[in-house]
Amino acid sequence: MRSFCGRVDPAAGASDLAEDSEEYDHHQEIARSCYADMLHDHDRNEKYRQGIFGAVARVKARGQKVIVLDIGTGTGLLSMMAVSAGADLCYAVEVFRPTAEAARCIVEKNGFSDKIKIINKHSTEVTVGPDGDMQMKANVLVTELFDTELIGEGALPSYEHAHLNLVQAGCEAVPHRARVYAQLVESELLWSWTQLQPVEVEGARLVPPPAVVGCAGAHSVCDVQLSQVPPDSFTPLSPVCTMFSVDFSKAVSSAPQCHSSQFVARSSGGAQVVLSWWDLDMDPSGAVVCSMAPSWTYAKPETAPWRDHWMQSVYFLPAERKVKEGEVLSLSVCHDDYSLWYSLQTDSPTDTKMDVLPSRPCCSCRAHLVWNRPRFGEINDRRRTESYVRALRSVLRDDGVCLSVSDGSLLPVYAHMLGAKKVFSLENSRMSKQVVEQVLESNAMKGSVELLEIRADQLTSEHLGGEMISVLLGEPYFSTSLLPWHSLSFWYSRTALAGLLRADATVLPRSATLQLLAVEFQDLWRIRAPCGTCEGFDVTPMDEMVQRSLDFRESREAEPHPLWEYPCRALSHPTEVMTFDFTQCVPEQPISSQGLLPVLRTGRCHGVVLWMEYHLTDDITVSGGLVGPISDQGDCEWSRHRKQGVYFFTSPWDTSGDERAAVSYSFTFDPCEGDVKMAFSMESRDPTP
């Protein structure tokens, strides 16, 4: 079977799929997965341990041999727990071949290979019988098939098949049951992630297209660290409702279903958003519970366990609805075998199984396909828009010809509203072009901006009506960008357009700087931390080969993360390490930068954060990273609209005992690849004279 991996070409502003070679290191994919986070999740591991030990003990008390089926074994940790609890035999099923091979090595390394059989198949392909994968049906079913949405990894079909074919009637199941919770809220912040808001541009009002306002939005779940969404940013309109539960010890159906919960509205407001999470009972009595509830639901928020492999979900109602305090309402959730969606009614339908569900939200306006949720938030950010409008006002000329290079941007619309004579915009796709056209038509501006579905290197003077460009502008934003510096594809477009720029042309932004900050993460470090002996359980869950991937490969490049969801402390001042001058063409030779970043606060330096700041004019800057001053304690406020680059050190550096500690850095921007290479080390800087 052929496999493919994603590849970004920053210089071309494009992404594609590249076929893996036979030598492709899939163990790096294992290292990049959330196994480290799961293995460091002591709360999860301990709850599973208690549930498994209890299930094995109950089967033994009935005088039966304990046969365990572990579906989605991953590293084999839960299977090893089962054997340690006294299970006679464990069938550990893992569909991903490299992970199955790693599990086989780990099981052998820990001395469990005589009682654990690794089966490299999807569980629905597993057979039972003398010549089958399993010699007999299991009487203990252990699974970890859950995602942020609970059922998104195909848990229901897998359970349904297992109960029909792989496990005995009345088997013990760990976890025993799951419950899904939801709360209806009003939130300007969260609603801005799915609905385009009106924009004021120097007294003129730009309104969203009716098709966007009336669109149900994207159907995919919005997974988020809900603990980092401040409670004062939303108004609860309902109590926390239990929407439905699933008993995993009995036959499970993957048939489409709807469930509802009736409640009395706690306050008046606009019903817009549903916050949702779930928990697991690891035993039949419900005494051992593994909860995904956000920290602000806890009496002591600091006691809430942190995890990144399971987060919380945000669902957007198809349309805002006004509700009154005291009104009796019914919140409904529907699900197929992989996803959930919510709706709000005034009556209370009974829970049902059906072949055809009420319609799932689906984007009909195309905007939710062009703009992801952070992008909606970015476009709706009034302060950010004001910065661009002020910058545009300062550079536009009455006879100006503007060209915008960004994906699905409203900057060319603002330029027209501010009086530019002619405005052109390059769009990377027909769909993004259609979305901007909707905005123009809805505001009686059809034809005021000429949208060109071509690349910068394809643009000719004829496309511009023989005119020369006086203002080249961009946010820059490109849907293909993963890391902050990937948006430097704007610079490559500027270079391709050099022959069409007037001698006195203005480029906005004028330049960009790459910023660097040394940090101590509160929790994010766990996703790349070494996984030797699993916390709370005496086995080694990572084999040597996979561990090397985690320790060495992962520390050689930066990763994109939305740091507003992952608190950290700054251990240094933010420092400008590279400058990219957009008034000039991309240089032919690499740009290099080296230096020392003094560490000013004590702590454990887990790595560095990198982001881009775009200098629109001499005095107007827009940041894709820090958006506020660092507090005296080092607390940081990060942009919610862009992901920052995070470079994790192989192991954290303790800075508590060295007043001269510094991070040595080296950066090289390769113009041929459009990418930034980097290296770091911890050093002791010379004492101040």
XYZ file of C-alpha atoms in Angstrom:
689
model
C 0.000 0.000 0.000
C 1.335 3.415 -0.914
C 1.352 6.158 1.693
C 1.763 9.888 1.391
C 2.875 12.726 3.620
C 2.146 16.450 3.400
C 4.790 18.814 2.088
C 4.844 22.619 2.112
C 6.743 24.714 -0.423
C 6.962 28.181 1.188
C 8.705 29.681 -1.828
C 5.794 28.752 -4.077
C 3.129 29.302 -1.431
C 1.769 25.819 -2.111
C 1.395 22.430 -0.488
C 1.008 18.965 -1.928
C 1.295 15.283 -1.083
C 4.550 13.445 -1.580
C 4.675 9.660 -1.802
C 6.701 8.088 0.976
C 9.760 6.108 -0.003
C 10.395 2.670 1.434
C 12.968 4.275 3.693
C 10.437 6.748 5.133
C 10.807 6.757 8.902
C 7.323 6.037 10.186
C 8.750 5.986 13.708
C 9.010 9.747 13.397
C 5.258 9.760 12.797
C 4.880 7.756 16.001
C 7.040 10.312 17.776
C 4.929 13.124 16.352
C 1.711 11.485 17.521
C 0.236 12.094 20.951
C 1.670 8.909 22.502
C 4.030 10.939 24.687
C 1.135 13.023 25.960
C -0.930 9.902 26.703
C 1.936 8.123 28.409
C 2.583 11.175 30.587
C -1.124 11.438 31.440
C -0.920 9.995 34.946
C -4.655 10.521 35.591
C -5.595 8.538 32.470
C -3.079 5.773 33.146
C -4.061 5.387 36.787
C -7.795 5.311 35.992
C -7.227 2.678 33.294
C -5.042 0.680 35.717
C -7.761 0.706 38.365
C -10.421 -0.247 35.837
C -8.363 -3.079 34.344
C -7.297 -4.532 37.705
C -10.919 -4.454 38.861
C -12.226 -6.148 35.695
C -9.609 -8.912 35.853
C -10.384 -9.498 39.530
C -14.138 -9.821 38.850
C -13.595 -12.406 36.110
C -11.205 -14.369 38.317
C -13.749 -14.274 41.139
C -16.146 -16.090 38.808
C -13.554 -18.842 38.414
C -12.877 -18.085 34.748
C -9.676 -17.699 32.778
C -9.167 -14.047 31.887
C -8.971 -13.472 28.132
C -8.481 -9.828 27.228
C -9.106 -8.087 23.914
C -7.289 -4.727 23.705
C -8.483 -2.781 20.641
C -6.187 0.044 19.554
C -3.323 -1.074 21.766
C -0.883 1.629 20.637
C 2.298 1.088 22.650
C 0.799 -1.958 24.392
C 0.576 -0.254 27.773
C -2.990 -1.333 28.586
C -2.292 -4.926 27.554
C 0.722 -5.003 29.872
C -1.462 -3.630 32.663
C -3.944 -6.467 32.057
C -1.273 -9.177 32.232
C 0.208 -7.552 35.342
C -3.273 -7.715 36.868
C -3.354 -11.460 36.282
C -4.878 -11.899 32.823
C -4.096 -15.284 31.273
C -3.946 -14.064 27.677
C -4.270 -10.740 25.905
C -4.979 -10.108 22.224
C -3.651 -6.632 21.424
C -4.990 -5.230 18.143
C -3.260 -2.344 16.353
C -3.959 -1.418 12.725
C -0.983 0.909 12.100
C 1.938 -1.341 11.203
C 4.841 0.754 12.608
C 2.976 1.176 15.881
C 2.192 -2.545 16.009
C 5.888 -3.294 15.475
C 6.816 -0.854 18.234
C 4.252 -2.458 20.560
C 5.701 -5.899 19.808
C 9.191 -4.674 20.764
C 7.921 -2.983 23.915
C 5.954 -6.038 25.043
C 8.985 -8.249 24.488
C 11.315 -5.818 26.247
C 9.076 -5.867 29.317
C 8.815 -9.663 29.404
C 5.146 -10.025 28.437
C 5.442 -11.603 24.975
C 4.332 -15.038 26.211
C 0.912 -13.686 27.237
C 0.350 -10.813 24.792
C -0.282 -11.461 21.101
C 0.024 -8.400 18.848
C -2.448 -8.492 15.930
C -1.651 -6.013 13.160
C -5.170 -5.605 11.777
C -8.211 -3.442 12.101
C -10.385 -5.013 14.790
C -13.223 -5.558 12.305
C -10.881 -7.858 10.338
C -9.910 -9.991 13.330
C -11.153 -13.592 13.253
C -11.881 -16.076 16.046
C -11.379 -19.829 15.870
C -8.730 -22.591 15.688
C -7.162 -20.982 12.616
C -8.094 -17.413 13.487
C -6.244 -14.489 15.024
C -7.918 -15.243 18.365
C -8.360 -18.808 19.583
C -11.384 -17.873 21.674
C -13.611 -14.909 22.408
C -12.497 -12.504 25.132
C -14.290 -11.907 28.425
C -12.565 -8.583 29.126
C -12.728 -5.790 26.531
C -10.180 -2.988 26.922
C -10.179 -0.102 24.466
C -8.788 3.351 23.924
C -10.653 4.330 20.765
C -11.679 7.817 21.794
C -10.957 11.283 20.485
C -12.026 14.775 21.502
C -15.486 14.083 20.079
C -15.551 10.658 21.821
C -16.677 8.714 18.729
C -14.543 10.336 16.018
C -12.071 7.446 15.725
C -14.807 4.958 14.859
C -15.423 3.748 18.396
C -19.067 2.805 17.814
C -18.567 0.524 14.758
C -15.573 -1.087 16.467
C -17.557 -1.801 19.637
C -20.528 -3.022 17.612
C -18.368 -5.508 15.708
C -16.497 -6.617 18.838
C -19.690 -7.471 20.715
C -21.037 -9.396 17.743
C -17.861 -11.302 16.936
C -14.964 -10.997 19.376
C -16.171 -10.915 22.990
C -18.416 -13.054 25.155
C -21.872 -11.921 26.253
C -21.701 -10.210 29.629
C -18.022 -9.353 29.231
C -16.283 -6.844 31.440
C -15.463 -3.607 29.597
C -12.835 -1.010 30.461
C -13.986 1.698 30.241
C -17.445 0.568 31.297
C -19.461 3.526 30.009
C -19.137 7.051 28.623
C -21.272 10.162 29.072
C -21.407 13.236 26.842
C -22.108 16.667 28.355
C -23.044 19.986 26.778
C -23.685 23.578 27.785
C -25.399 26.222 25.644
C -23.683 29.626 25.757
C -23.555 33.061 24.210
C -20.025 34.176 23.324
C -18.858 37.003 21.085
C -15.374 35.477 21.073
C -16.425 31.964 20.028
C -19.138 33.153 17.627
C -16.509 35.218 15.818
C -14.877 31.909 14.812
C -17.792 31.027 12.522
C -19.693 34.208 11.600
C -18.373 37.181 9.636
C -19.068 40.401 11.540
C -19.760 43.855 10.037
C -16.648 46.027 9.681
C -16.418 49.815 10.057
C -13.940 51.430 7.659
C -13.703 55.168 8.358
C -17.448 55.645 8.655
C -18.422 53.173 5.938
C -19.897 49.838 6.925
C -18.954 46.557 5.281
C -21.623 43.937 5.934
C -21.282 40.156 5.587
C -23.053 38.454 2.672
C -26.509 37.024 3.524
C -25.300 33.622 2.315
C -22.583 33.652 4.988
C -24.894 34.915 7.738
C -27.459 32.221 6.950
C -24.928 29.420 6.529
C -24.843 26.534 8.992
C -21.043 26.581 8.872
C -18.447 23.841 8.743
C -19.592 20.487 10.071
C -16.207 19.521 11.533
C -15.733 19.733 15.268
C -13.747 22.618 16.746
C -11.443 20.969 19.285
C -9.869 23.332 21.780
C -8.297 23.534 25.225
C -11.499 24.933 26.713
C -9.758 25.524 30.036
C -7.976 28.433 28.312
C -11.226 30.070 27.199
C -11.914 32.525 30.051
C -15.313 31.994 31.725
C -15.953 35.740 31.442
C -15.822 35.420 27.634
C -19.129 33.530 27.505
C -22.537 33.610 29.187
C -24.044 30.220 30.128
C -27.650 29.977 28.934
C -28.171 26.415 30.160
C -26.854 24.234 32.961
C -24.359 21.514 32.041
C -26.635 18.877 30.476
C -25.988 15.136 30.237
C -26.797 14.460 26.580
C -26.369 10.686 26.288
C -24.376 7.739 27.565
C -22.982 4.535 26.042
C -22.614 1.268 27.988
C -19.590 -0.493 26.507
C -20.191 -3.768 28.374
C -23.312 -4.426 26.287
C -24.074 -4.541 22.576
C -23.354 -1.134 21.056
C -25.137 0.261 18.014
C -23.475 2.483 15.430
C -26.884 3.415 13.955
C -27.613 7.147 13.684
C -29.272 8.494 16.797
C -30.597 11.701 18.316
C -30.753 12.537 22.026
C -32.163 15.574 23.784
C -32.041 17.274 27.152
C -34.684 19.705 28.358
C -33.740 22.657 30.550
C -34.864 26.065 31.769
C -32.802 28.938 30.368
C -30.567 30.391 33.094
C -30.377 33.837 31.473
C -31.461 35.761 28.407
C -29.171 36.063 25.422
C -28.237 34.832 22.001
C -27.958 31.051 21.812
C -24.922 30.599 19.584
C -22.475 27.991 20.788
C -22.473 24.595 22.497
C -19.524 23.616 24.693
C -19.153 19.845 24.974
C -17.006 17.240 26.703
C -17.290 13.689 28.040
C -16.151 11.386 30.791
C -15.527 7.676 31.275
C -16.626 5.361 34.080
C -13.759 2.887 34.301
C -15.777 0.468 36.475
C -19.468 -0.552 36.689
C -20.043 1.309 39.957
C -18.865 4.638 38.561
C -16.362 5.029 41.384
C -13.412 5.541 39.013
C -14.095 8.397 36.595
C -11.791 9.867 33.960
C -13.182 13.294 33.090
C -12.514 15.650 30.198
C -14.302 18.571 31.873
C -12.549 21.968 31.522
C -10.732 23.258 34.569
C -13.253 26.024 35.311
C -15.858 23.357 36.168
C -13.653 22.184 39.069
C -13.965 23.620 42.579
C -10.154 23.881 42.452
C -9.254 24.495 38.779
C -5.577 23.771 39.426
C -6.449 20.129 40.203
C -7.853 19.465 36.715
C -5.663 16.991 34.804
C -4.022 18.340 31.645
C -4.076 16.407 28.397
C -3.764 17.210 24.731
C -4.828 13.903 23.187
C -8.344 14.544 24.517
C -9.593 18.118 24.675
C -13.049 19.692 24.630
C -15.303 20.557 21.712
C -17.021 23.713 20.524
C -20.062 23.351 18.260
C -21.754 26.251 16.517
C -25.528 26.340 16.099
C -26.691 26.823 12.497
C -28.064 30.257 13.432
C -28.168 32.477 16.499
C -31.443 32.349 18.392
C -32.632 34.726 21.101
C -33.766 33.045 24.303
C -35.301 34.431 27.478
C -34.475 33.589 31.061
C -36.927 30.974 32.353
C -37.813 29.721 28.868
C -38.111 25.943 28.574
C -35.811 24.702 25.819
C -34.474 21.426 24.512
C -30.908 20.924 23.342
C -30.517 18.017 20.927
C -27.435 16.168 19.803
C -27.379 13.869 16.794
C -24.605 11.529 15.812
C -23.733 9.127 13.083
C -20.942 6.625 13.615
C -18.171 9.260 13.601
C -19.412 12.758 14.495
C -21.821 14.844 16.571
C -23.890 17.947 15.867
C -26.268 20.043 17.981
C -29.547 21.894 17.537
C -31.927 23.848 19.761
C -35.717 23.356 19.955
C -38.622 24.621 22.015
C -40.072 21.121 22.402
C -38.454 17.952 23.714
C -38.238 15.116 21.175
C -37.593 11.665 22.576
C -34.319 9.874 22.002
C -34.515 7.991 18.734
C -32.617 5.742 16.370
C -33.209 6.589 12.746
C -31.946 5.886 9.278
C -32.121 9.561 8.294
C -31.040 12.161 10.841
C -31.978 15.830 10.958
C -29.581 17.596 8.642
C -26.017 18.000 9.810
C -24.579 21.528 9.502
C -22.913 21.906 6.144
C -21.328 24.962 4.581
C -23.298 26.276 1.604
C -21.642 29.715 1.345
C -18.075 28.437 0.709
C -16.645 30.916 3.241
C -16.307 28.207 5.893
C -14.362 26.129 3.390
C -12.018 28.997 2.491
C -11.555 30.448 5.991
C -10.862 28.159 8.932
C -11.992 29.188 12.408
C -8.826 31.054 13.446
C -9.027 32.904 10.122
C -12.632 33.952 10.829
C -11.421 35.246 14.187
C -8.577 37.120 12.515
C -10.856 38.811 9.992
C -13.258 39.745 12.806
C -10.477 41.214 14.991
C -11.381 44.921 15.079
C -8.026 46.116 16.415
C -6.179 44.232 13.726
C -8.476 45.615 11.023
C -7.956 49.151 12.349
C -4.189 48.695 12.042
C -4.461 47.685 8.399
C -6.921 50.472 7.610
C -4.624 53.093 9.185
C -1.673 51.703 7.266
C -3.609 51.653 4.000
C -4.822 55.207 4.520
C -1.224 56.386 4.954
C 0.051 54.854 1.694
C -2.865 55.061 -0.743
C -2.871 57.653 -3.508
C -5.852 59.016 -5.376
C -4.422 57.681 -8.633
C -3.110 54.515 -6.997
C -3.247 51.052 -8.522
C -3.304 48.445 -5.743
C -2.544 44.764 -6.018
C -3.268 42.434 -3.116
C -1.432 39.128 -2.663
C -3.073 37.042 0.085
C -5.594 34.224 0.225
C -9.221 35.248 0.648
C -8.271 38.646 2.037
C -10.541 41.653 2.565
C -7.630 44.100 2.267
C -8.408 44.873 -1.389
C -12.010 45.655 -0.371
C -10.740 48.053 2.300
C -8.421 49.661 -0.258
C -11.378 50.346 -2.536
C -13.421 51.751 0.351
C -10.517 54.090 1.150
C -10.519 55.531 -2.380
C -7.955 53.596 -4.398
C -8.472 54.217 -8.126
C -8.007 50.596 -9.191
C -7.706 47.501 -7.064
C -6.629 44.032 -8.171
C -6.337 40.900 -6.072
C -4.619 37.599 -6.784
C -6.578 34.636 -5.449
C -5.130 31.165 -5.037
C -8.389 29.340 -5.795
C -11.729 29.805 -7.477
C -13.497 29.239 -4.172
C -11.666 32.058 -2.361
C -12.350 34.287 -5.355
C -16.067 33.491 -5.113
C -16.149 34.296 -1.400
C -14.607 37.748 -1.916
C -17.016 38.307 -4.823
C -19.912 37.629 -2.436
C -18.607 40.299 -0.065
C -18.333 42.810 -2.913
C -21.781 42.056 -4.315
C -23.442 42.260 -0.890
C -21.999 45.746 -0.424
C -22.824 47.086 -3.920
C -19.157 46.973 -4.922
C -19.353 44.416 -7.707
C -16.552 45.061 -10.186
C -14.761 47.511 -7.913
C -12.020 44.951 -7.231
C -10.773 42.798 -10.088
C -10.116 39.304 -8.774
C -7.544 37.325 -10.712
C -7.258 33.585 -10.219
C -3.598 33.385 -11.204
C -0.186 33.231 -9.572
C 2.067 36.243 -9.217
C 4.542 34.879 -11.756
C 1.706 34.637 -14.311
C 0.597 38.270 -13.978
C 1.277 40.548 -16.926
C 0.747 44.202 -17.691
C -2.284 43.231 -19.790
C -4.018 41.862 -16.674
C -3.596 45.307 -15.106
C -4.885 47.173 -18.145
C -1.421 48.458 -18.922
C -1.104 50.085 -15.490
C 1.830 49.783 -13.116
C 1.377 48.838 -9.471
C 1.747 51.720 -7.030
C 0.814 49.788 -3.854
C 1.505 46.079 -3.370
C -0.232 44.842 -0.253
C -0.732 41.651 1.704
C -1.572 40.596 5.234
C 0.291 38.236 4.496
C -1.932 35.164 4.890
C -1.773 31.940 2.898
C -3.896 28.884 3.594
C -0.948 26.595 2.811
C 1.267 28.058 5.540
C 2.033 25.869 8.543
C 4.894 27.656 10.287
C 5.022 31.447 10.733
C 7.749 32.037 8.132
C 5.873 30.115 5.449
C 3.974 33.337 4.763
C 7.207 34.674 3.315
C 5.745 33.411 0.041
C 4.478 37.024 -0.110
C 8.133 38.032 -0.559
C 8.496 35.632 -3.478
C 5.362 37.079 -5.064
C 6.772 40.578 -4.595
C 9.958 39.428 -6.348
C 8.009 37.902 -9.250
C 6.101 41.190 -9.632
C 9.197 43.445 -9.583
C 8.819 44.349 -13.264
C 5.244 45.558 -12.713
C 6.007 47.837 -9.745
C 6.386 51.561 -10.212
C 9.775 52.941 -9.247
C 8.154 54.681 -6.257
C 5.799 51.806 -5.406
C 4.917 51.098 -1.778
C 5.022 47.552 -0.421
C 2.774 46.894 2.571
C 3.980 45.353 4.795
C 7.385 46.943 4.363
C 9.176 44.138 6.181
C 8.855 41.259 8.605
C 10.948 40.203 11.558
C 11.372 36.767 13.049
C 11.057 36.975 16.832
C 12.502 34.598 19.418
C 11.590 33.940 23.045
C 12.891 31.351 25.536
C 10.020 29.798 27.503
C 9.018 27.408 30.252
C 5.792 25.616 29.362
C 3.212 24.825 31.980
C 2.164 21.574 30.295
C 2.936 21.498 26.568
C 6.423 20.077 27.229
C 4.768 16.721 27.939
C 4.033 16.054 24.259
C 7.775 15.803 23.507
C 9.107 14.602 26.846
C 11.021 11.279 26.936
C 8.841 8.303 27.852
C 10.978 5.932 29.842
C 9.190 4.207 32.695
C 5.527 5.190 32.507
C 4.512 7.393 35.410
C 2.565 5.383 37.969
C 3.216 1.994 36.355
C 6.360 -0.113 36.325
C 6.767 -0.833 32.609
C 8.795 0.822 29.887
C 6.239 1.761 27.191
C 8.655 3.116 24.572
C 11.096 0.915 22.756
C 14.573 2.241 22.092
C 13.963 2.994 18.437
C 10.809 5.020 19.047
C 12.462 6.770 21.970
C 15.312 7.898 19.746
C 12.747 9.417 17.407
C 11.271 11.374 20.275
C 14.590 12.458 21.735
C 16.563 13.373 18.635
C 14.519 13.734 15.487
C 11.839 15.817 17.112
C 14.288 18.355 18.474
C 15.686 19.273 15.078
C 12.842 21.392 13.754
C 10.071 23.690 14.902
C 6.413 22.705 15.160
C 3.285 24.877 14.828
C 1.185 25.294 17.980
C -1.581 27.763 18.966
C 0.089 28.945 22.165
C -2.928 30.841 23.496
C -4.146 27.330 24.419
C -0.855 26.377 26.112
C 0.321 28.700 28.898
C 4.028 29.387 29.240
C 6.395 31.713 31.081
C 8.880 33.890 29.248
C 12.428 33.323 30.501
C 13.954 35.977 28.245
C 12.998 39.173 26.467
C 11.492 38.739 23.007
C 14.319 39.270 20.540
C 14.379 40.079 16.832
C 16.681 37.548 15.163
C 16.054 38.007 11.425
C 14.672 40.763 9.198
C 13.086 40.279 5.780
C 12.973 43.472 3.698
C 9.995 43.318 1.365
C 10.972 46.560 -0.362
C 13.770 44.522 -1.955
C 13.609 41.262 -3.905
C 14.398 37.926 -2.291
C 18.210 37.702 -2.182
C 20.050 35.017 -4.095
C 22.280 34.130 -1.141
C 21.170 32.728 2.243
C 20.570 35.091 5.150
C 22.174 34.041 8.419
C 21.896 35.238 11.981
C 23.684 34.129 15.155
C 23.659 35.398 18.691
C 22.953 34.856 22.376
C 19.543 35.196 24.017
C 20.098 36.065 27.698
C 17.892 34.136 30.132
C 16.472 36.604 32.666
C 14.179 34.436 34.813
C 14.809 31.184 36.626
C 12.954 28.108 35.492
C 13.093 25.079 33.236
C 13.648 26.211 29.675
C 11.716 23.715 27.551
C 12.420 25.439 24.262
C 11.910 28.610 22.281
C 8.943 30.196 20.554
C 9.220 31.816 17.132
C 6.770 34.107 15.370
C 6.593 36.777 12.698
C 5.859 40.440 13.159
C 4.800 42.362 10.065
C 5.786 46.020 9.871
C 3.071 47.598 7.761
C 4.598 51.059 7.969
C 7.337 52.654 10.041
C 4.996 52.900 13.037
C 2.338 50.188 12.546
C 3.153 46.556 13.320
C 0.933 43.483 13.403
C 2.117 40.497 15.433
C 1.461 36.821 14.802
C 2.840 36.004 18.244
C 2.875 38.136 21.389
C -0.036 40.575 21.409
C 0.576 42.152 24.792
C 3.384 42.957 27.198
C 4.970 40.140 29.188
C 4.000 40.333 32.860
C 6.531 40.708 35.665
C 6.134 36.974 36.330
C 6.709 36.158 32.660
C 3.111 35.388 31.650
C 2.502 35.749 27.901
C -0.521 36.712 25.810
C -0.482 35.070 22.384
C -2.439 35.743 19.223
C -5.464 33.474 18.867
C -5.383 33.805 15.080
C -2.003 32.376 14.138
C 0.028 29.398 15.252
C 3.488 30.066 16.610
C 6.571 27.965 15.941
C 7.853 25.949 18.910
C 11.296 24.374 18.994
C 11.529 21.869 21.852
C 14.942 21.197 23.316
C 15.965 17.551 23.628
C 15.755 17.969 27.394
C 14.834 21.048 29.447
C 17.583 23.388 30.597
C 17.521 24.366 34.253
C 18.354 28.078 34.444
C 17.938 28.483 38.201
C 21.589 28.433 39.184
C 23.293 30.445 36.446
C 22.832 34.206 36.222
C 24.807 34.185 32.976
C 22.710 31.508 31.229
C 21.883 32.242 27.607
C 20.456 30.451 24.602
C 22.854 30.410 21.690
C 20.989 30.536 18.382
C 21.829 30.184 14.721
C 19.356 30.834 11.890
C 19.704 30.485 8.147
C 17.048 31.489 5.640
C 17.517 29.530 2.433
C 16.015 31.494 -0.492
C 15.947 28.378 -2.678
C 13.669 26.522 -0.257
C 11.960 29.486 1.371
C 12.478 27.873 4.754
C 14.375 28.718 7.936
C 16.899 26.304 9.423
C 17.835 26.706 13.075
C 20.029 25.351 15.852
C 20.253 26.110 19.566
C 22.432 25.371 22.563
C 22.645 26.553 26.158
C 25.673 28.643 26.985
C 27.055 30.832 29.718
C 27.518 34.361 28.445
C 30.418 36.549 29.458
C 29.851 38.518 32.666
C 28.923 42.159 32.213
C 32.030 44.355 32.643
